[in-house]
Each structure stands twice: as C-alpha cells, then as structure tokens.
Short mmCIF file of C-alpha atoms in Angstrom, two decimals:
data_model
loop_
_atom_site.label_atom_id
_atom_site.label_comp_id
_atom_site.label_asym_id
_atom_site.label_seq_id
_atom_site.Cartn_x
_atom_site.Cartn_y
_atom_site.Cartn_z
CA UNK A 28 8.21 -24.82 16.55
CA UNK A 29 6.29 -24.86 19.25
CA UNK A 30 2.33 -25.52 19.00
CA UNK A 31 1.80 -22.26 19.82
CA UNK A 32 3.60 -20.31 16.88
CA UNK A 33 1.69 -23.26 14.53
CA UNK A 34 -1.41 -21.82 15.95
CA UNK A 35 -0.74 -18.34 15.49
CA UNK A 36 0.11 -18.92 11.47
CA UNK A 37 -3.52 -19.18 10.13
CA UNK A 38 -4.42 -16.28 11.86
CA UNK A 39 -1.57 -14.50 10.29
CA UNK A 40 -2.40 -15.91 6.73
CA UNK A 41 -5.81 -14.25 7.49
CA UNK A 42 -5.31 -11.23 9.05
CA UNK A 43 -2.46 -10.48 6.45
CA UNK A 44 -4.28 -11.45 3.47
CA UNK A 45 -7.58 -9.94 4.57
CA UNK A 46 -5.26 -6.50 5.05
CA UNK A 47 -3.53 -6.68 2.11
CA UNK A 48 -6.10 -7.36 -0.78
CA UNK A 49 -8.67 -5.21 0.52
CA UNK A 50 -8.84 -1.71 -1.07
CA UNK A 51 -6.57 0.74 -0.04
CA UNK A 52 -4.32 3.78 -1.34
CA UNK A 53 -1.37 1.30 -2.19
CA UNK A 54 -3.92 -1.38 -4.03
CA UNK A 55 -5.78 1.41 -5.99
CA UNK A 56 -2.40 2.68 -6.93
CA UNK A 57 -1.18 -0.27 -8.00
CA UNK A 58 -4.02 -1.17 -10.46
CA UNK A 59 -3.51 2.44 -12.13
CA UNK A 60 0.25 1.73 -12.30
CA UNK A 61 -0.79 -1.54 -14.08
CA UNK A 62 -3.28 -0.26 -15.93
CA UNK A 63 -0.59 2.46 -17.50
CA UNK A 64 2.31 1.08 -17.09
CA UNK A 65 2.25 -2.78 -17.20
CA UNK A 66 3.27 -5.22 -14.82
CA UNK A 67 7.07 -4.79 -15.05
CA UNK A 68 7.04 -1.40 -15.16
CA UNK A 69 5.11 -1.43 -12.07
CA UNK A 70 7.28 -4.00 -10.29
CA UNK A 71 9.38 -0.92 -8.63
CA UNK A 72 6.39 0.29 -7.21
CA UNK A 73 5.54 -2.93 -5.40
CA UNK A 74 8.85 -3.73 -4.37
CA UNK A 75 8.61 -0.12 -2.66
CA UNK A 76 6.14 -0.74 -0.85
CA UNK A 77 7.64 -4.11 0.94
CA UNK A 78 10.40 -1.89 1.29
CA UNK A 79 8.98 0.80 3.28
CA UNK A 80 6.16 -1.39 5.02
CA UNK A 81 8.90 -3.80 6.21
CA UNK A 82 10.78 -0.58 7.53
CA UNK A 83 8.18 0.52 9.68
CA UNK A 84 7.75 -2.88 10.79
CA UNK A 85 10.60 -3.58 12.31
CA UNK A 86 10.70 0.05 13.74
CA UNK A 87 7.53 -1.01 15.21
CA UNK A 88 8.95 -4.20 16.60
CA UNK A 89 11.46 -2.07 18.49
CA UNK A 90 8.75 -0.62 20.37
CA UNK A 91 8.65 2.68 18.73
CA UNK A 92 5.02 2.01 18.16
CA UNK A 93 4.02 2.80 21.40
CA UNK A 94 5.31 6.35 21.05
CA UNK A 95 3.82 6.81 18.11
CA UNK A 96 0.52 5.96 19.69
CA UNK A 97 1.50 8.46 22.91
CA UNK A 98 1.97 11.31 20.42
CA UNK A 99 -0.89 12.52 19.55
CA UNK A 100 0.61 15.77 17.74
CA UNK A 101 2.78 13.15 15.61
CA UNK A 102 -0.33 11.25 14.71
CA UNK A 103 -2.60 14.55 14.01
CA UNK A 104 0.38 15.88 11.58
CA UNK A 105 0.68 12.52 9.41
CA UNK A 106 -2.69 12.74 9.33
CA UNK A 107 -2.62 15.90 7.62
CA UNK A 108 0.24 15.63 5.66
CA UNK A 109 -1.69 11.93 4.38
CA UNK A 110 -4.65 13.79 3.20
CA UNK A 111 -2.89 16.12 1.71
CA UNK A 112 -0.57 13.66 -0.60
CA UNK A 113 -3.43 12.01 -1.58
CA UNK A 114 -5.53 14.57 -2.97
CA UNK A 115 -2.49 15.48 -4.55
CA UNK A 116 -2.03 12.17 -5.84
CA UNK A 117 -5.86 11.73 -6.89
CA UNK A 118 -5.27 15.08 -8.85
CA UNK A 119 -2.26 13.92 -10.89
CA UNK A 120 -4.25 10.89 -11.82
CA UNK A 121 -7.92 12.57 -12.88
CA UNK A 122 -5.80 14.88 -15.39
CA UNK A 123 -3.97 11.79 -16.84
CA UNK A 124 -5.62 11.12 -19.72
CA UNK A 125 -2.39 9.21 -22.23
CA UNK A 126 0.76 8.17 -21.58
CA UNK A 127 2.27 10.88 -23.88
CA UNK A 128 4.28 13.12 -21.87
CA UNK A 129 2.65 16.58 -23.11
CA UNK A 130 -0.08 15.13 -22.51
CA UNK A 131 0.41 13.29 -18.77
CA UNK A 132 1.28 14.49 -15.45
CA UNK A 133 2.08 10.91 -14.48
CA UNK A 134 4.79 9.64 -17.40
CA UNK A 135 6.46 7.19 -14.79
CA UNK A 136 4.93 4.76 -12.28
CA UNK A 137 6.10 5.34 -8.94
CA UNK A 138 9.88 4.76 -8.09
CA UNK A 139 11.13 1.96 -4.63
CA UNK A 140 11.43 5.21 -2.91
CA UNK A 141 8.56 6.94 -3.85
CA UNK A 142 6.61 3.73 -3.10
CA UNK A 143 8.76 3.38 0.42
CA UNK A 144 8.10 6.82 1.27
CA UNK A 145 4.22 6.94 0.54
CA UNK A 146 4.20 3.73 3.40
CA UNK A 147 5.29 6.73 6.56
CA UNK A 148 1.52 8.70 5.29
CA UNK A 149 -0.27 5.66 4.34
CA UNK A 150 -3.32 5.06 7.32
CA UNK A 151 -4.17 1.53 6.12
CA UNK A 152 -0.12 0.47 6.21
CA UNK A 153 0.08 1.82 9.34
CA UNK A 154 -2.58 0.13 10.95
CA UNK A 155 -2.15 -3.13 9.31
CA UNK A 156 1.33 -3.15 10.79
CA UNK A 157 0.20 -1.66 14.33
CA UNK A 158 -2.50 -4.68 14.26
CA UNK A 159 0.45 -7.13 13.27
CA UNK A 160 3.28 -6.37 15.85
CA UNK A 161 0.53 -5.84 18.67
CA UNK A 162 -2.28 -8.20 18.26
CA UNK A 163 -0.22 -11.07 16.40
CA UNK A 164 3.09 -11.03 18.16
CA UNK A 165 3.24 -13.79 21.44
CA UNK A 166 4.45 -12.61 24.91
CA UNK A 167 7.12 -13.75 26.64
CA UNK A 168 10.15 -15.87 24.88
CA UNK A 169 8.28 -16.49 21.77
CA UNK A 170 7.76 -12.68 21.04
CA UNK A 171 10.84 -12.31 18.32
CA UNK A 172 10.17 -15.97 17.12
CA UNK A 173 6.42 -14.69 16.30
CA UNK A 174 7.33 -10.87 15.27
CA UNK A 175 9.85 -12.29 12.65
CA UNK A 176 7.19 -15.26 11.53
CA UNK A 177 4.46 -12.20 11.13
CA UNK A 178 7.15 -10.15 9.46
CA UNK A 179 7.84 -12.94 7.05
CA UNK A 180 3.88 -14.14 5.95
CA UNK A 181 3.27 -10.36 5.82
CA UNK A 182 5.74 -9.77 2.95
CA UNK A 183 4.80 -12.64 1.36
CA UNK A 184 0.82 -12.42 1.27
CA UNK A 185 1.48 -8.39 0.43
CA UNK A 186 3.63 -9.36 -2.52
CA UNK A 187 0.98 -11.53 -3.86
CA UNK A 188 -1.90 -9.03 -3.31
CA UNK A 189 -0.08 -6.29 -4.84
CA UNK A 190 1.52 -8.38 -7.90
CA UNK A 191 -2.74 -9.56 -8.48
CA UNK A 192 -3.49 -5.75 -8.07
CA UNK A 193 -0.85 -4.89 -10.73
CA UNK A 194 -1.86 -7.48 -12.94
CA UNK A 195 -5.72 -7.00 -12.72
CA UNK A 196 -5.06 -2.89 -14.00
CA UNK A 197 -3.12 -4.91 -17.05
CA UNK A 198 -6.00 -6.39 -17.56
CA UNK A 199 -8.16 -3.84 -17.70
CA UNK A 200 -6.17 -1.51 -19.83
CA UNK A 201 -6.90 -3.93 -22.98
CA UNK A 202 -10.16 -2.19 -22.78
CA UNK A 203 -8.73 1.68 -22.14
CA UNK A 204 -6.78 2.17 -25.52
CA UNK A 205 -8.57 5.20 -26.76
CA UNK A 206 -7.93 8.57 -24.82
CA UNK A 207 -11.56 8.55 -23.74
CA UNK A 208 -11.80 5.13 -21.78
CA UNK A 209 -8.35 5.92 -20.44
CA UNK A 210 -9.59 9.24 -18.76
CA UNK A 211 -12.72 7.91 -17.15
CA UNK A 212 -10.87 4.45 -15.70
CA UNK A 213 -7.99 6.96 -14.17
CA UNK A 214 -11.31 9.46 -12.62
CA UNK A 215 -12.75 6.60 -11.41
CA UNK A 216 -9.35 5.88 -9.61
CA UNK A 217 -8.70 9.24 -8.19
CA UNK A 218 -12.32 9.13 -6.64
CA UNK A 219 -11.56 5.85 -5.48
CA UNK A 220 -8.01 7.13 -3.81
CA UNK A 221 -10.14 10.13 -2.62
CA UNK A 222 -12.79 7.54 -0.96
CA UNK A 223 -9.87 6.59 1.21
CA UNK A 224 -9.41 9.73 2.96
CA UNK A 225 -11.96 8.94 5.70
CA UNK A 226 -9.47 6.00 6.80
CA UNK A 227 -6.99 8.72 7.66
CA UNK A 228 -9.25 10.04 10.62
CA UNK A 229 -10.42 6.55 11.78
CA UNK A 230 -6.90 5.58 12.28
#
C-alpha cells in the first residue's frame, strides 16, 4: 500500500466516525427502533442504511454526484421530498404510545428496503457521501484505490455507530415500561427528527 493511501486512512476514519456518530435522521430513527423493537428486530434497519448508502456512494464515485450538484431543480425537489417524509415519520413516531397494533402506527421496524430508500432523501447521508467522494479520494492512478478504501471504512465505521445507537435505544427501553414514559420518549424522538429539517436546506 502506498504512503499516500496510508496517510489517508486516519483522515477517513476520523471523518466517518464524526459523520456517522453525530445525531441525524438515521441515528434518531435507530435509537427509536432500538427502544421500541429491540436490537435484533432493528438489524434490518441497520443493514438497509448500509445498502442504501453504499449504492449512493458507488453512484457518486462514478461521477453522477456532479450531475446532482449541477441540477438545482433536482436538488430542490429532493429537499421538498425529504422535508415531507421526515415530517411524516415524526408524526408517526409522536403518535406511537405502545407497541400494541391497535394503538400504534409503527408496529414494525424499518425493513431493509425502507431504510435503503430513505437514504435517497436523507440530507446527512448525501452530504457525508459527497464529502467522502470528493474531499477524501486521491487523484490520478490512486483514485479507485482510495475510493474503494473509503467505501470499506465508511461501512465499517457506519455499522459500528449504527449498532451503538440501536443498543442505546434498547438500554433506554428499560426505563420506558409504562405507556406514558414511552410516549414521552417517542415525542422527544419526533422533535429531534424535526430538528433535522434545517439540515435539508443547508446542504
């Protein structure tokens, strides 16, 4: 492995950790899922995030990221779609008081497909991937070497951070045994999710 690639590894790890660990739509939803459904039932959610982000990452590496940045109409459309979907999810979470089907709108954790598709409208995911593809790849002959290395590190760090947030949610669930406490927790998660909306219009 070349010296340039070795030098890039610490920067990739630090960036991926900071980007994947800090609160955002994915981490808030993972914490909610861990608290309401447990770690095992939330694994498809974790896998779906990686599937979606990896697909977008590969597309960006092949140059379609520049097309996205060059089309303001596409960007604006995604902003609107993302805003509406995040509001929709927040409302569903806020209205969830128990895990009984008759009382809850969210009786199942996100599937792999749902979590993967959510990455298309997740502003934080798109920002992270664009940054990795543009700022943390090397030019010339080392481009694909650095790009593949970035893809691998991004997924390893991302999985670890996702499991942390799911496990945190599971731990918190011990204190959410009553419908009232669960309702309060879900309201907090909904508010935090809505707090991500400004990110959409900053990106």
